[in-house]
Tab-separated table of C-alpha atoms in Angstrom:
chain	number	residue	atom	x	y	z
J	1	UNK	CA	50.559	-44.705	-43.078
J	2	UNK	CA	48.302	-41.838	-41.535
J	3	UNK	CA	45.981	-43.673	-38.589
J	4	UNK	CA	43.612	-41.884	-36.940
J	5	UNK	CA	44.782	-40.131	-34.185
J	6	UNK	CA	41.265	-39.217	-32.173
J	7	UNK	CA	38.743	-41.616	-32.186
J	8	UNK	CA	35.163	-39.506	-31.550
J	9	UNK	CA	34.027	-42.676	-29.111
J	10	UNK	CA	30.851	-39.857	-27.311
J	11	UNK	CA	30.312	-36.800	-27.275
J	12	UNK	CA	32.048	-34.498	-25.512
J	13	UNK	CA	30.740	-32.948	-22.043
J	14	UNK	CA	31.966	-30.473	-19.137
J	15	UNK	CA	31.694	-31.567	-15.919
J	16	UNK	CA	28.381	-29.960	-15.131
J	17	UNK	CA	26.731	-31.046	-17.824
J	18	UNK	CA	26.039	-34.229	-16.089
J	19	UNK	CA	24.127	-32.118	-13.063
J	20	UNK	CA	27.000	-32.083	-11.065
J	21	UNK	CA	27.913	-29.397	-9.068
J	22	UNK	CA	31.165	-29.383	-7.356
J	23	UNK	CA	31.760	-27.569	-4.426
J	24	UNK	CA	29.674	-24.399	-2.758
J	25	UNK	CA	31.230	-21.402	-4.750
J	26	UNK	CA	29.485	-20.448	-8.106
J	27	UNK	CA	31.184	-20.405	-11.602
J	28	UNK	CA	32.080	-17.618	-13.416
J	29	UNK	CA	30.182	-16.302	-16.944
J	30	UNK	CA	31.832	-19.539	-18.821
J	31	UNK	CA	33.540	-21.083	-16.266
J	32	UNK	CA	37.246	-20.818	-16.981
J	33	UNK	CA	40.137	-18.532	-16.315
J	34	UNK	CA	39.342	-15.818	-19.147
J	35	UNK	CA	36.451	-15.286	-16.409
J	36	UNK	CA	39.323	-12.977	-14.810
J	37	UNK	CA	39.279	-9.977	-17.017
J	38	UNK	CA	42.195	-9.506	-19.302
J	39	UNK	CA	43.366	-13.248	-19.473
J	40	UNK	CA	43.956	-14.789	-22.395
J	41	UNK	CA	44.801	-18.202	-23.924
J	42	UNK	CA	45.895	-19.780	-26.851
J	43	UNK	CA	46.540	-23.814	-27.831
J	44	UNK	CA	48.642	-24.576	-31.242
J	45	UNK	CA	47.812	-28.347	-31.551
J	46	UNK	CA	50.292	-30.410	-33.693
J	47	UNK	CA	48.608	-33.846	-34.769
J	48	UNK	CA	50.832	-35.620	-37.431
J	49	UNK	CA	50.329	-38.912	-39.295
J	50	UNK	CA	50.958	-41.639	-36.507
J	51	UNK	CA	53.430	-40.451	-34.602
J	52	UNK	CA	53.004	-36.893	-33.184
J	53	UNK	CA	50.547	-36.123	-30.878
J	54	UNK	CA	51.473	-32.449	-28.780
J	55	UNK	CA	51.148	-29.297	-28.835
J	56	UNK	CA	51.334	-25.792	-26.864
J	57	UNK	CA	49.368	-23.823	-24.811
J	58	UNK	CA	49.831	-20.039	-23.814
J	59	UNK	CA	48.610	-18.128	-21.231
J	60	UNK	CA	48.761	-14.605	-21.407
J	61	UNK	CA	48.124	-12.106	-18.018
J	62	UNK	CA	46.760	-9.087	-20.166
J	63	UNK	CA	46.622	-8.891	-23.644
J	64	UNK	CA	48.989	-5.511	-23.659
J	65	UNK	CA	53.293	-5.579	-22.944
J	66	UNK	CA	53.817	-7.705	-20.209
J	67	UNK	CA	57.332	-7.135	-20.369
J	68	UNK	CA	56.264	-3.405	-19.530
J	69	UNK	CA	53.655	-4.031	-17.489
J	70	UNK	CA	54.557	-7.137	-15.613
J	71	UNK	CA	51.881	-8.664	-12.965
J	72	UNK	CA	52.961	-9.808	-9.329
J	73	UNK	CA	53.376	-13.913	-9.203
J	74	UNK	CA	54.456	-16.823	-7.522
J	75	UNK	CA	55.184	-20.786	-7.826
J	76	UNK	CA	54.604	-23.059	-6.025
J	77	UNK	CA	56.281	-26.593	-6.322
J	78	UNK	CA	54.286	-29.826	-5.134
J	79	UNK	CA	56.625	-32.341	-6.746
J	80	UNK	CA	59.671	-30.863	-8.387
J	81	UNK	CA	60.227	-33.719	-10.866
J	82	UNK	CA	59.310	-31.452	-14.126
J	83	UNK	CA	60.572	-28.172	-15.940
J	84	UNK	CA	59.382	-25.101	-15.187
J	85	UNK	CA	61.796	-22.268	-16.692
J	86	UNK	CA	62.040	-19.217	-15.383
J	87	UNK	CA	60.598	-20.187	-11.847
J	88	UNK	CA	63.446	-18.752	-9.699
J	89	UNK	CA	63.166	-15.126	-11.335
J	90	UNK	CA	59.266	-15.334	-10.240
J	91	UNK	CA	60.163	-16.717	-6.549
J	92	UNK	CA	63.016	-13.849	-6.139
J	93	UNK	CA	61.395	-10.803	-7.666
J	94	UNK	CA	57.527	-12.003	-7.325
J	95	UNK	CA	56.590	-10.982	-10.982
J	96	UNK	CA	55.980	-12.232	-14.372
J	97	UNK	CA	56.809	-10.618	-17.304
J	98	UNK	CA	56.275	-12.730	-20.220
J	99	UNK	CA	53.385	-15.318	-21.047
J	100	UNK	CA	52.728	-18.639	-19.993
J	101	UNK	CA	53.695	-21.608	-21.857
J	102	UNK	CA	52.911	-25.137	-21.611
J	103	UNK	CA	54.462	-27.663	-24.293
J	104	UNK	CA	55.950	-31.121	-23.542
J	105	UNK	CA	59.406	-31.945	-21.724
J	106	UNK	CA	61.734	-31.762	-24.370
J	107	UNK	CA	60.363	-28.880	-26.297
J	108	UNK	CA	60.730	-26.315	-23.159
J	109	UNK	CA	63.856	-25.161	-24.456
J	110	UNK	CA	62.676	-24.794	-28.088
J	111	UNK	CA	59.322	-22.133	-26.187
J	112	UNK	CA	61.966	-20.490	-24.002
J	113	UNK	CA	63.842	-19.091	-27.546
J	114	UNK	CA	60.246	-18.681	-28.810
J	115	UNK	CA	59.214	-16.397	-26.226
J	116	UNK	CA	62.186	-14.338	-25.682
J	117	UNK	CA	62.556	-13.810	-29.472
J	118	UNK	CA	58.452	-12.635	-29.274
J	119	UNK	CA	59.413	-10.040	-26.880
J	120	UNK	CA	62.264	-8.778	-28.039
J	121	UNK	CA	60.143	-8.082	-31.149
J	122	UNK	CA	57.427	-6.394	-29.054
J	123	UNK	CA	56.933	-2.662	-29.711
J	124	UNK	CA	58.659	-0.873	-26.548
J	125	UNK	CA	60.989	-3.321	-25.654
J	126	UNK	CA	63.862	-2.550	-28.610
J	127	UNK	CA	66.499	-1.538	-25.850
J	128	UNK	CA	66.185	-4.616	-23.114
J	129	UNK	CA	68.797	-7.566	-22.798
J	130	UNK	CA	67.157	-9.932	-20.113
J	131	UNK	CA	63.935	-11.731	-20.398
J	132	UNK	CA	62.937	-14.243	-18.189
J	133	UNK	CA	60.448	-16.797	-20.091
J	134	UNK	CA	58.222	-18.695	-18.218
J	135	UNK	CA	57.369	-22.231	-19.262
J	136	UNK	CA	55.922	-25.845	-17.955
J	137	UNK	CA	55.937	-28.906	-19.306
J	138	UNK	CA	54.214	-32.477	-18.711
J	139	UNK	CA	55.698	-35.284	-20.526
J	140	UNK	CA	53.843	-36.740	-23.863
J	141	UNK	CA	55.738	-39.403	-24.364
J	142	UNK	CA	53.653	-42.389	-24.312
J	143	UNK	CA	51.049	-40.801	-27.341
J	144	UNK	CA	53.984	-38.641	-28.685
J	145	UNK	CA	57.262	-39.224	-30.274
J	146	UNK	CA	58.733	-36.750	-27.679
J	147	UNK	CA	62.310	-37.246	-28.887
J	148	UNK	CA	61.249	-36.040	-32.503
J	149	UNK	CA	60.903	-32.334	-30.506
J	150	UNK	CA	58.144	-31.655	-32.900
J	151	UNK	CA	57.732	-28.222	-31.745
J	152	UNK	CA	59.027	-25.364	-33.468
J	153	UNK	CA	59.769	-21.316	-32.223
J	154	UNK	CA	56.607	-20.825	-34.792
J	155	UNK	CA	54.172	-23.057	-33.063
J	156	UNK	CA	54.720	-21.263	-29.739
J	157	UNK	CA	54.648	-17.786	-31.042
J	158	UNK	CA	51.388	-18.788	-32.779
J	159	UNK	CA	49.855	-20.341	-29.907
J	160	UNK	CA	50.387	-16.930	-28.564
J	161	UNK	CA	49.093	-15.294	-31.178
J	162	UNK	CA	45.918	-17.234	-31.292
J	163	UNK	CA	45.044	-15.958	-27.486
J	164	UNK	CA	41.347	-15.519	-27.173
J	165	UNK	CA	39.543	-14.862	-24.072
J	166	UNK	CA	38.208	-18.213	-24.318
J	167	UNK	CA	39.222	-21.713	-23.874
J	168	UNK	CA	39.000	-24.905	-25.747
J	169	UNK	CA	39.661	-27.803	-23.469
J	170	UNK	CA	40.367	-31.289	-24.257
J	171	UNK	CA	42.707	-32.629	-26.204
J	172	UNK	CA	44.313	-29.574	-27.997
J	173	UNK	CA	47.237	-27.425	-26.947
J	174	UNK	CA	49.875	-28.459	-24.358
J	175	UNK	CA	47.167	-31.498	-23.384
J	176	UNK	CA	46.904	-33.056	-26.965
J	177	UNK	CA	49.324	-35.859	-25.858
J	178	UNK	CA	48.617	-36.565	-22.200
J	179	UNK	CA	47.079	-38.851	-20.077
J	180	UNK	CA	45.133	-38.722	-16.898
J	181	UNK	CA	44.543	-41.629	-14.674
J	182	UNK	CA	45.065	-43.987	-17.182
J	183	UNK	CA	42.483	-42.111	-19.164
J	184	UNK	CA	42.771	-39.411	-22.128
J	185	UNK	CA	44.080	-36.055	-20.116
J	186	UNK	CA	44.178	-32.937	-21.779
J	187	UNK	CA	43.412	-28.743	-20.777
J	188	UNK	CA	40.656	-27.861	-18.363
J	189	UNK	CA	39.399	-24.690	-16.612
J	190	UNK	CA	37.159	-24.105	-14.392
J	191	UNK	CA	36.679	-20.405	-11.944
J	192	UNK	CA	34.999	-18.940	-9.052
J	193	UNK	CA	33.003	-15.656	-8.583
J	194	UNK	CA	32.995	-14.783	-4.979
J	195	UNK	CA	29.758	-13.193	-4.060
J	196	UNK	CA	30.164	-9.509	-3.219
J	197	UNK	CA	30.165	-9.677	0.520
J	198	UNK	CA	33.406	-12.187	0.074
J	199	UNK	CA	34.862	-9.220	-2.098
J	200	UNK	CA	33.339	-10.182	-5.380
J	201	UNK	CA	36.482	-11.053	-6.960
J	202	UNK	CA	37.107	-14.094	-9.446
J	203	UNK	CA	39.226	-17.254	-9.712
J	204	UNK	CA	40.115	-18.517	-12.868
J	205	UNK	CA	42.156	-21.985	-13.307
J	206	UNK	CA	43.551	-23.788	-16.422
J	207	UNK	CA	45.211	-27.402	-15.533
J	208	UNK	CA	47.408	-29.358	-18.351
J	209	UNK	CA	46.803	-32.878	-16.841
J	210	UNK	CA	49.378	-35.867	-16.791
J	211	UNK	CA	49.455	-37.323	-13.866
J	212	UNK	CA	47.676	-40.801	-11.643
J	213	UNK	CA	46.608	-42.011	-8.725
J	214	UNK	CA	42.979	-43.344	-7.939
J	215	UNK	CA	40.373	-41.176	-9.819
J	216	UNK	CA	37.391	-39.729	-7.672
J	217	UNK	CA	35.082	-37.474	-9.359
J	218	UNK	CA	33.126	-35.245	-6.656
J	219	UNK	CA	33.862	-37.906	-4.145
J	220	UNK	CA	32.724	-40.740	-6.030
J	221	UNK	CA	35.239	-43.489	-6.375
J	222	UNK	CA	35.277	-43.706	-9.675
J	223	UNK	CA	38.451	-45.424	-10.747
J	224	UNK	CA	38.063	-47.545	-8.016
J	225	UNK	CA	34.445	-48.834	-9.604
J	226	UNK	CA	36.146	-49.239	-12.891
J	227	UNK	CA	39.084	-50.553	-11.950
J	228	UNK	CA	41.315	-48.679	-13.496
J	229	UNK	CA	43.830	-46.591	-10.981
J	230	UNK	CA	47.775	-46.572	-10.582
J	231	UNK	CA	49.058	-49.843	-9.340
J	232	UNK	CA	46.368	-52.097	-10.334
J	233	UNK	CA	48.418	-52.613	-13.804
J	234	UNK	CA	52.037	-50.878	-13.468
J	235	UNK	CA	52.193	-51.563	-17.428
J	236	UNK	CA	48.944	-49.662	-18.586
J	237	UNK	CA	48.269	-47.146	-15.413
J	238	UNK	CA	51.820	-45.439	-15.057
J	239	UNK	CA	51.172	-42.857	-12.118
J	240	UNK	CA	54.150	-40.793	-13.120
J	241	UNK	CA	53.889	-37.769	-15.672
J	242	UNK	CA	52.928	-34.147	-13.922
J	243	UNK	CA	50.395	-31.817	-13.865
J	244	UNK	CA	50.798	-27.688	-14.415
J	245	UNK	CA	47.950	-25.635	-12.825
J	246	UNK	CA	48.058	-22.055	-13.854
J	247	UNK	CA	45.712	-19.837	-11.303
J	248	UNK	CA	44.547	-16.380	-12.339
J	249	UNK	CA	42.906	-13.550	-10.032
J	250	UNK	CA	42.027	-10.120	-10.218
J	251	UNK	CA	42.784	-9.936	-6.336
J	252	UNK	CA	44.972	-7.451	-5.304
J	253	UNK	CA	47.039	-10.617	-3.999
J	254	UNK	CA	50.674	-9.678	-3.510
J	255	UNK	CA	53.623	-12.181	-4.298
J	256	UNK	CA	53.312	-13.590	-0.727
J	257	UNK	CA	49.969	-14.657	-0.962
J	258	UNK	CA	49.901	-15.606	-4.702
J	259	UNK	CA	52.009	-18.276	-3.332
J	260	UNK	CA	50.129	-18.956	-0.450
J	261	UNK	CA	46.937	-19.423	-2.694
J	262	UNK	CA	49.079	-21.823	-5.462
J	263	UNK	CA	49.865	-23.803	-2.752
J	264	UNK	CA	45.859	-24.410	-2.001
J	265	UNK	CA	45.785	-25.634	-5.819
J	266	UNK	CA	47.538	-29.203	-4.394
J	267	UNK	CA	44.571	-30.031	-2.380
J	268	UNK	CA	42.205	-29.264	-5.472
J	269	UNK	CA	44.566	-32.168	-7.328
J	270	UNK	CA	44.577	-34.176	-4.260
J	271	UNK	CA	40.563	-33.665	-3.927
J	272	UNK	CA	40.630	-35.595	-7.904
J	273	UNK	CA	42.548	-38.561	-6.466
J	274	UNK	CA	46.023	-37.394	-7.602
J	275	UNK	CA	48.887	-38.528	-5.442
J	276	UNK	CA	52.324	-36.181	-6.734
J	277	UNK	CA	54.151	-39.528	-7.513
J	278	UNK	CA	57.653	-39.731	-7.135
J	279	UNK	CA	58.079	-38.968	-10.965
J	280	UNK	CA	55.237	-36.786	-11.682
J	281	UNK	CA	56.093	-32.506	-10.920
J	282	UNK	CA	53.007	-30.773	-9.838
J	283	UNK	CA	53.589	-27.214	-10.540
J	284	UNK	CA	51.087	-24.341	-9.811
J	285	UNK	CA	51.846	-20.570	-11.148
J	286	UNK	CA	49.590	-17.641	-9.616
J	287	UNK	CA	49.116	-14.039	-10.616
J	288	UNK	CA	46.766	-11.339	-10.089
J	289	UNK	CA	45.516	-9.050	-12.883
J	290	UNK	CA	44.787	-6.196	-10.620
J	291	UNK	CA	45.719	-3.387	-12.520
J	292	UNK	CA	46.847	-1.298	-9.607
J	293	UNK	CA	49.351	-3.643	-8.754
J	294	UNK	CA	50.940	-3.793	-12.055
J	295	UNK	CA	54.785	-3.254	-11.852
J	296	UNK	CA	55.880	-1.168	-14.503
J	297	UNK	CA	59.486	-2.165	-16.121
J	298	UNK	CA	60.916	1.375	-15.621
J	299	UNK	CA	59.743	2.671	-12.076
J	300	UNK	CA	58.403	6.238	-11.657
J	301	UNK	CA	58.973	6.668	-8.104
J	302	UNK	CA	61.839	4.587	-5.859
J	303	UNK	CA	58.790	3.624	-3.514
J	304	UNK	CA	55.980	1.702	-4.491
J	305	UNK	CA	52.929	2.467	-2.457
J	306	UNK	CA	50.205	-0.471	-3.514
J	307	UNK	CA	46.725	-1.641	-1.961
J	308	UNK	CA	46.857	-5.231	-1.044
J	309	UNK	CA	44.936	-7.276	0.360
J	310	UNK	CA	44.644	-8.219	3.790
J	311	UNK	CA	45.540	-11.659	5.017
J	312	UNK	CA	42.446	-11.818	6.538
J	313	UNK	CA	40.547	-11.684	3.339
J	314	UNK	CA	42.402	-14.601	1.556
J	315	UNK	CA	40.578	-17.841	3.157
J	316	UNK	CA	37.712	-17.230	0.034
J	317	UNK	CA	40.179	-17.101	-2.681
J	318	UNK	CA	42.095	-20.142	-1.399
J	319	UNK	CA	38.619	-22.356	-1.399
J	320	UNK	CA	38.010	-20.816	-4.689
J	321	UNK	CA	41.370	-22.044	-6.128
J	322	UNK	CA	40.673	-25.245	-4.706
J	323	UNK	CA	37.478	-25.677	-6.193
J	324	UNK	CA	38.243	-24.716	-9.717
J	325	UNK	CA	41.454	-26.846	-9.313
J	326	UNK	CA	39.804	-29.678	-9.068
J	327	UNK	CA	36.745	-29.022	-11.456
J	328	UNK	CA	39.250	-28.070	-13.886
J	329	UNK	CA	41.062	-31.335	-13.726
J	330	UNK	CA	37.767	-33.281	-14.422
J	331	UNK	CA	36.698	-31.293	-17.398
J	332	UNK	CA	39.945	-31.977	-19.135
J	333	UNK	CA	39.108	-35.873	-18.477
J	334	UNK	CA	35.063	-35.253	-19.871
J	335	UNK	CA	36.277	-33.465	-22.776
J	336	UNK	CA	39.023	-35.119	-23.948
J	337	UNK	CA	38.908	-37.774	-26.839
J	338	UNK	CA	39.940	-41.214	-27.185
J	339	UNK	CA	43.559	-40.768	-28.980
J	340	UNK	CA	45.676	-43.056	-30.666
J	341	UNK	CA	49.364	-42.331	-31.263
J	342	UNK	CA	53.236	-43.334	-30.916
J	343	UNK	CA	53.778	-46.969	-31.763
J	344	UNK	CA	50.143	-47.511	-32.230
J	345	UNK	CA	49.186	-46.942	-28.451
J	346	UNK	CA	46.093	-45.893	-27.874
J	347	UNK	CA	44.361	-43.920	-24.359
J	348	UNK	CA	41.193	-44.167	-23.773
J	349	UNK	CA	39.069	-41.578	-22.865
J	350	UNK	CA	37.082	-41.721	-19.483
J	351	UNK	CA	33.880	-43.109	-20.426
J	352	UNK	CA	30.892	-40.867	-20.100
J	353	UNK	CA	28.246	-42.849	-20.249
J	354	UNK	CA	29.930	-45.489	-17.460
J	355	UNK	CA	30.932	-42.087	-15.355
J	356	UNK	CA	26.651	-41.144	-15.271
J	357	UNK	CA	26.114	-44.287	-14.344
J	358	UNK	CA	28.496	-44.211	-11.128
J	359	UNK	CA	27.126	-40.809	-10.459
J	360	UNK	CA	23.695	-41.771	-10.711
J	361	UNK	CA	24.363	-44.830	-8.077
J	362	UNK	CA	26.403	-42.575	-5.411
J	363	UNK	CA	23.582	-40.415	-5.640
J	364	UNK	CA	25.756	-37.588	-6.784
J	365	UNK	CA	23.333	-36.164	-9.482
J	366	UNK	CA	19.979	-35.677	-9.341
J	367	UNK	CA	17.818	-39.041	-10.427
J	368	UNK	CA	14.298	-39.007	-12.168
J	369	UNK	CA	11.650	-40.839	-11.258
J	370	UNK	CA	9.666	-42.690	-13.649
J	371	UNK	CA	6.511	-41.125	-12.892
J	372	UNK	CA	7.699	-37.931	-13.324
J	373	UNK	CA	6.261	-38.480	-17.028
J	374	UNK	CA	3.118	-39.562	-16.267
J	375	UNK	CA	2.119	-37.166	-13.399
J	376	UNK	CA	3.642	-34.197	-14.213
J	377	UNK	CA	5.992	-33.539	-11.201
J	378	UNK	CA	9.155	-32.257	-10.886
J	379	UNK	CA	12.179	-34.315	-10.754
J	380	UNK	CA	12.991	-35.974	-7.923
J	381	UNK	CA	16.452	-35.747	-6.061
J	382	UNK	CA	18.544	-37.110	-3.677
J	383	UNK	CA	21.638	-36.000	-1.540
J	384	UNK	CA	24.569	-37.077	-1.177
C-alpha cells in the first residue's frame, strides 16, 4: 500500500523570510554555495511506496574534469562516528579530484563505484588507474529502509548529472530521509560575500542535517520553548545521526587553511544547538575554486609557484563559514516537509507558524504595531 510520504503541513520558507537576519556578514546573490562561481549541485531523490525515503546529493567544484583539474581541500573531523571515503587521500595530498557525494550509510560504497566508474568514463582520463572518490553519509534509517540499499550506481551518476548552479533544499537529495532535532532535516545552504575591503571573496555552505541536541534558532531557545530537544524523550528525540557540511570558496585558501576554516564550520553547528553526540560524525569538507590554484593531474613544471593567501587575511572567511554554517542548518529545518516513512513513522517538520511566534516574543524579528495601519508609519522594531 503506497502512503504518503510528505505531508505539505505549511508552506515552505528560508530562514530570512521570517525577517531574520543572522549574523553581520551579507548573503550572496541567492544565498547558497553556487554563490561561489563554478559550483555546482545536484540531488537524485528516491521516494518509494512506504518504505524508502533517501536519496543523493552531489557537489561538484567546477563543472569541467576535476580529475584533471583537481582543487586544493581539506577535512576536518568533529565526531568521527560516520563514513567519509576518500578522506585520507584529501588530508595527505590536500586536493580533491572527484565530486562530492552525500547518500545514506550503507549506500557509500554503492556512490564510491558510481563515481569512479563516472570518471573513468570522462573524456581525458582513458589512461588513469587510481581515483580517489569522495563521499559522506548521514544515516536514514529511522524514515528509510536503509538495509534495502535503495541506491543504485545510476542514481549517483544522475545526481551528478543533474548539477545546476542552484540548490533545492529541503527534503530532496542526500536529506530526503533525515531528521534534525527531532524535527524533519534535510539540505540547506546558505553563503557570505565579504565586502571588498575584507577581500570581496565569497562563502558558500551546503549542510545534509541529521543530527540533535537542543535547537536554538538565532539565539532563541527554541526547542527548549517547545519542548522538544535530545533527552527530554530518548525514544522520539534520538541525538545520534551526523551532519556533513560541505564549504566552498573562491579564496586562494591553501590545504592548510581550508582545514583551518572547516574546522570554524563546528561552531556554526554548535551556534544551532548541535552537540556532536557520541554517535553522530560531524564532518566538514573545504575547497577553494580559485582557479590559479588549480592542480593540474600531469604537472608542467616540478615546482609549483601559487598565490595564497596570507594567514592574516583568513579571520573574515572563518566568520563567514560560521555564519552560513549555521544559517544553512536552519533553512534545511524551514524548508523541509513533514515526512512519513519506514514502518509508518512519521517526523515532523519544525513548525513555522509556532517558530514566528517564538521569534516574535524574543524580539528576534521585527514586530508591527497596530497603528501602523491606521497612521501610516513605518513599522516598528525592536532589538534583541
Amino acid at each position: 500500500m503506497l502512503t504518503i510520504s510528505c505531508l505539505n503541513t505549511h508552506a515552505q520558507k528560508r530562514l530570512r523570510e521570517f525577517g531574520l537576519t543572522p549574523g553581520v556578514l551579507t548573503p550572496g546573490k541567492q544565498n547558497s554555495i553556487t554563490d561561489v562561481n563554478g559550483v555546482l549541485v545536484g540531488h537524485k531523490t528516491l521516494m518509494e511506496g512506504d518504505h524508502i525515503r533517501t536519496g543523493v546529493t552531489a557537489i561538484l567544484p567546477h563543472k569541467g574534469n576535476i580529475y584533471q583539474e583537481k582543487v586544493p581541500a581539506a577535512v576536518f573531523v568533529g565526531n568521527g562516528f560516520g563514513k567519509l571515503a576518500g578522506s585520507t587521500q584529501v588530508t595527505e595530498l590536500g586536493n580533491i579530484e572527484t565530486p562530492i557525494i552525500l547518500t545514506n550509510t550503507l549506500n557509500v560504497s554503492t556512490a564510491v563505484g558510481a563515481v569512479i566508474d563516472y570518471t573513468l568514463q570522462q573524456e581525458g582520463n582513458e589512461e588513469i588507474q587510481s581515483v580517489n572518490a569522495l563521499v559522506g553519509d548521514t544515516n536514514d534509517g529511522w524514515l528509510n529502509d536503509i538495509r534495502g540499499r535503495h541506491v543504485q550506481e545510476s542514481d549517483v551518476v544522475e545526481a551528478i548529472h543533474n548539477a545546476v548552479d542552484s540548490v533545492t533544499e529541503g527534503s530532496v537529495g542526500a536529506g530526503t530521509g533525515t531528521v534534525c532535532f527531532g524535527f524533519k532535516g534535510g539540505i540547506g545552504t546558505s553563503s557570505r560575500k565579504l565586502p571588498e575591503s575584507l577581500g570581496g571573496y565569497t562563502v558558500g555552505v551546503l549542510v545534509q542535517t541529521n543530527y540533535g541536541g537542543v535547537l536554538q534558532v538565532d539565539g532563541v531557545p527554541v526547542g527548549k520553548e517547545l519542548k522538544k530537544f535530545s533527552f527530554s524523550n530518548q525514544l522520539l528525540n534520538n541525538v545520534d545521526g551526523s551532519c556533513m557540511v560541505v564549504v566552498a570558496t573562491d579564496a586562494p585558501l591553501d590545504h592548510r587553511n581550508l582545514e583551518r576554516m572547516a574546522a570554524r564550520t563546528m561552531i556554526g553547528l554548535g551556534r544551532t544547538g548541535g552537540i556532536a553526540s557520541q554517535g553522530s560524525g560531524e564532518y566538514a569538507i573545504a575547497f577553494s575554486t580559485n582557479q590559479a590554484l588549480r592542480i593540474p593531474h600531469q604537472p608542467v613544471n616540478p615546482v609549483v609557484s601559487v598565490p595564497t593567501l596570507h594567514n592574516d587575511y583568513t579571520s573574515q572567511l572563518f566568520m563567514a563559514a560560521i555564519e552560513a554554517t549555521e544559517e544553512a542548518v536552519l533553512n534545511s529545518l524551514t524548508m523541509a516537509r513533514t515526512t512519513k516513512g519506514y514502518q509508518n513513522h512519521q517526523i515532523e517538520a519544525l513548525p513555522l507558524e509556532k517558530l514566528q511566534e517564538l521569534l516574535k516574543k524574543y524580539k528576534a524579528i521585527p514586530i508591527a504595531d497596530p497603528r501602523d495601519k491606521k497612521s501610516g508609519s513605518k513599522v516598528k522594531t525592536t532589538q534583541k
